[in-house]
């Protein structure tokens, strides 16, 4: 039976979709527009906060993109994207799987400022500057980690790169990652993967969250 993924274009559910595509699993995608549609009683019975992603696998319903990544690897990966308990890279793999959320929280706060709060007068330049700076600091950590390798782990590409790669995909909308050469090359490598491209919305898709090339602060 196919997995079922509840998804909004380029939301954190892209992380789950990209991983499902890397694993070449069958999936039925239930696409929502970002906002009120997520608050139906039907969807709230699956995800109590009405957020994405949410994954159904047979009888199982699971939310939280990090937990979904761990679950998909544990059940469906043949050792390529997962670092199983006991593997020497296991602790580092877990660290980066969850670091992905640390990064995305800044991008999510910036998304709220630049997009969700539609009236510019209600946005906070202080919050925007602070979150942009904190996002930059989080990217600096990747810049250092990637100085001697192509992917986060020494052994190569893993689900941790999918998690962090999504965070960069959105993070780069709020800060110029060309300022970080290792990170820019890393994003280039990740975004040229077929599974990544299959997880993006079509150019003319409706219900996109991000419709501008970027949302960088101008001052
Ligand atoms: N930590 C959660 C965060 C989930 C989350 O906040 N998702 C956002 C999309 S990126 C959402 O559904 N927001 C809808 C809303 O807040 O109304 C995860 O990683 O799955």
Coordinates of C-alpha atoms and ligand atoms in Angstrom, one line a residue:
X1 CA 0.0 0.0 0.0
X2 CA 1.3 3.5 -0.9
X3 CA 2.3 5.9 1.8
X4 CA 0.0 9.0 2.2
X5 CA 1.8 12.4 2.8
X6 CA -0.1 15.5 3.7
X7 CA 1.9 18.3 2.1
X8 CA 2.1 22.0 1.3
X9 CA 4.5 23.1 -1.5
X10 CA 8.0 23.9 0.0
X11 CA 6.8 23.5 3.6
X12 CA 8.6 21.2 5.9
X13 CA 6.6 18.3 4.3
X14 CA 9.0 18.8 1.3
X15 CA 11.6 17.2 3.5
X16 CA 9.5 14.1 3.8
X17 CA 8.6 14.1 0.1
X18 CA 12.2 14.4 -0.9
X19 CA 13.2 11.5 1.4
X20 CA 10.3 9.4 0.0
X21 CA 11.6 10.2 -3.5
X22 CA 15.2 9.3 -2.6
X23 CA 13.8 6.0 -1.3
X24 CA 11.8 5.5 -4.4
X25 CA 8.6 4.7 -2.4
X26 CA 5.0 4.9 -3.7
X27 CA 3.2 7.9 -2.2
X28 CA -0.1 9.5 -2.5
X29 CA 0.3 13.2 -1.9
X30 CA -2.6 15.1 -0.3
X31 CA -1.8 18.7 -1.2
X32 CA -3.1 21.6 0.9
X33 CA -2.9 25.3 0.4
X34 CA -0.9 26.9 3.3
X35 CA -3.4 28.3 5.9
X36 CA -6.9 27.6 7.0
X37 CA -7.4 24.4 4.9
X38 CA -5.1 22.7 7.4
X39 CA -7.6 23.4 10.2
X40 CA -10.4 21.1 9.0
X41 CA -11.7 18.7 11.7
X42 CA -10.7 15.8 9.4
X43 CA -7.1 17.0 9.2
X44 CA -6.9 18.0 12.8
X45 CA -7.8 14.4 13.7
X46 CA -4.5 13.4 12.0
X47 CA -2.3 16.3 13.1
X48 CA -3.6 18.1 16.3
X49 CA -2.0 21.4 15.4
X50 CA -3.0 21.2 11.7
X51 CA 0.5 21.4 10.4
X52 CA 2.5 19.6 7.7
X53 CA 4.0 17.1 7.3
X54 CA 1.8 14.3 8.4
X55 CA 2.5 10.8 7.1
X56 CA 0.1 7.8 7.0
X57 CA 1.6 4.3 6.5
X58 CA -1.2 1.8 6.8
X59 CA -2.6 2.1 10.3
X60 CA 0.1 4.5 11.4
X61 CA -0.2 8.2 11.5
X62 CA 2.9 10.2 12.2
X63 CA 3.8 13.9 12.4
X64 CA 7.1 15.9 12.9
X65 CA 9.4 15.8 10.0
X66 CA 12.4 14.6 12.0
X67 CA 10.5 11.6 13.4
X68 CA 9.2 10.9 9.9
X69 CA 12.7 10.9 8.5
X70 CA 13.9 8.5 11.3
X71 CA 10.9 6.2 10.7
X72 CA 11.2 6.1 6.9
X73 CA 14.9 5.2 7.2
X74 CA 14.3 2.6 9.9
X75 CA 11.6 0.9 7.9
X76 CA 12.4 1.4 4.3
X77 CA 16.1 2.2 3.8
X78 CA 18.7 -0.4 2.9
X79 CA 21.5 1.3 4.7
X80 CA 22.3 4.2 2.4
X81 CA 20.4 7.1 3.9
X82 CA 20.1 5.7 7.5
X83 CA 22.8 5.3 10.1
X84 CA 21.4 2.6 12.2
X85 CA 21.9 2.3 16.0
X86 CA 25.4 1.0 16.6
X87 CA 26.8 2.7 13.4
X88 CA 29.7 4.9 14.4
X89 CA 28.1 7.9 12.7
X90 CA 24.8 7.3 14.3
X91 CA 25.1 10.1 16.9
X92 CA 26.2 12.6 14.3
X93 CA 23.4 11.5 11.9
X94 CA 20.9 12.2 14.7
X95 CA 22.5 15.5 15.5
X96 CA 22.1 16.8 11.9
X97 CA 18.6 15.3 11.4
X98 CA 17.5 17.5 14.3
X99 CA 19.8 20.5 13.5
X100 CA 17.7 20.8 10.4
X101 CA 14.8 22.0 12.6
X102 CA 17.1 24.5 14.4
X103 CA 17.8 26.1 11.0
X104 CA 14.2 25.9 9.8
X105 CA 12.8 27.7 12.8
X106 CA 14.6 30.9 11.7
X107 CA 13.4 30.5 8.2
X108 CA 9.9 29.9 9.5
X109 CA 9.9 33.0 11.7
X110 CA 11.1 35.0 8.6
X111 CA 8.4 33.4 6.5
X112 CA 5.9 34.6 9.1
X113 CA 7.3 38.1 9.0
X114 CA 7.6 38.4 5.2
X115 CA 4.5 36.4 4.0
X116 CA 2.1 35.3 6.7
X117 CA 1.8 38.8 8.2
X118 CA 0.4 40.3 5.0
X119 CA 0.2 43.9 6.3
X120 CA 3.8 45.3 6.2
X121 CA 3.0 47.8 9.0
X122 CA 2.5 44.8 11.4
X123 CA 5.9 43.3 10.6
X124 CA 8.9 43.8 12.9
X125 CA 12.2 44.9 11.4
X126 CA 13.8 44.0 14.7
X127 CA 12.6 40.4 14.5
X128 CA 13.5 40.2 10.8
X129 CA 17.1 41.4 11.5
X130 CA 17.5 39.2 14.5
X131 CA 16.2 36.1 12.8
X132 CA 18.3 36.8 9.7
X133 CA 21.4 37.0 11.8
X134 CA 20.6 33.8 13.7
X135 CA 19.9 32.0 10.4
X136 CA 23.4 33.2 9.2
X137 CA 25.0 31.9 12.4
X138 CA 23.3 28.5 11.8
X139 CA 24.6 28.5 8.2
X140 CA 28.2 29.3 9.4
X141 CA 28.1 26.0 11.3
X142 CA 27.5 24.2 8.1
X143 CA 30.2 26.2 6.3
X144 CA 32.7 24.9 8.8
X145 CA 31.3 21.3 8.8
X146 CA 31.6 21.1 5.0
X147 CA 35.2 22.4 4.7
X148 CA 36.7 19.0 4.0
X149 CA 33.7 17.0 2.7
X150 CA 30.8 17.1 0.2
X151 CA 28.1 16.0 2.7
X152 CA 27.5 16.4 6.4
X153 CA 28.8 12.9 7.3
X154 CA 32.3 11.7 6.3
X155 CA 30.8 8.6 4.7
X156 CA 28.6 10.6 2.3
X157 CA 25.0 11.5 1.5
X158 CA 22.4 10.5 4.1
X159 CA 18.9 11.5 5.2
X160 CA 20.6 14.2 7.4
X161 CA 21.4 16.0 4.1
X162 CA 17.8 15.9 3.1
X163 CA 16.7 17.5 6.4
X164 CA 19.4 20.2 6.4
X165 CA 19.1 20.6 2.6
X166 CA 15.4 21.5 2.9
X167 CA 16.4 24.0 5.6
X168 CA 18.9 25.6 3.2
X169 CA 16.4 25.6 0.3
X170 CA 14.1 27.8 2.4
X171 CA 16.9 29.6 4.3
X172 CA 18.4 30.9 1.0
X173 CA 15.2 32.8 0.4
X174 CA 16.1 35.0 3.4
X175 CA 19.9 35.2 3.2
X176 CA 22.4 35.0 0.4
X177 CA 24.1 31.7 0.8
X178 CA 26.7 32.7 -1.9
X179 CA 28.5 34.4 1.1
X180 CA 29.3 30.8 2.2
X181 CA 31.2 29.0 -0.6
X182 CA 31.1 25.5 0.9
X183 CA 27.4 25.8 1.7
X184 CA 26.6 27.2 -1.8
X185 CA 28.4 24.3 -3.4
X186 CA 26.6 21.9 -1.1
X187 CA 23.2 23.3 -2.0
X188 CA 24.1 23.1 -5.7
X189 CA 24.9 19.4 -5.2
X190 CA 21.7 18.7 -3.3
X191 CA 19.4 20.6 -5.6
X192 CA 20.7 18.8 -8.7
X193 CA 19.5 15.5 -7.3
X194 CA 16.5 14.0 -9.2
X195 CA 14.6 13.3 -5.9
X196 CA 15.0 16.9 -4.9
X197 CA 13.7 18.2 -8.2
X198 CA 10.7 15.8 -8.0
X199 CA 9.8 17.3 -4.6
X200 CA 9.5 20.9 -5.9
X201 CA 6.2 22.4 -7.1
X202 CA 5.7 23.0 -10.8
X203 CA 6.6 26.5 -12.0
X204 CA 3.0 27.4 -12.5
X205 CA 1.6 25.5 -9.4
X206 CA -1.1 27.1 -7.3
X207 CA -0.9 27.5 -3.6
X208 CA 2.8 28.3 -3.4
X209 CA 4.0 29.8 -0.1
X210 CA 7.0 31.5 -1.8
X211 CA 6.3 33.5 -4.9
X212 CA 9.3 35.8 -5.0
X213 CA 12.9 35.0 -5.9
X214 CA 14.0 36.0 -2.4
X215 CA 12.9 37.9 0.6
X216 CA 16.3 39.3 1.6
X217 CA 16.3 42.4 3.8
X218 CA 17.3 45.5 1.9
X219 CA 19.2 47.4 4.6
Ligands
LIG1 N1 8.6 20.7 13.9 C1 7.5 20.5 12.9 C2 7.0 21.8 12.4 C3 5.8 21.6 11.5 C4 5.3 23.0 11.0 O1 5.2 24.0 11.7 N2 5.0 23.0 9.7 C5 4.5 24.2 9.1 C6 4.9 24.3 7.6 S1 6.6 24.5 7.3 C7 3.0 24.3 9.1 O2 2.3 23.4 8.8 N3 2.4 25.5 9.4 C8 1.1 25.7 9.3 C9 0.6 26.6 10.3 O3 1.3 26.9 11.2 O4 -0.6 27.0 10.2 C10 8.0 19.5 11.8 O5 9.2 19.5 11.6 O6 7.2 18.8 11.2

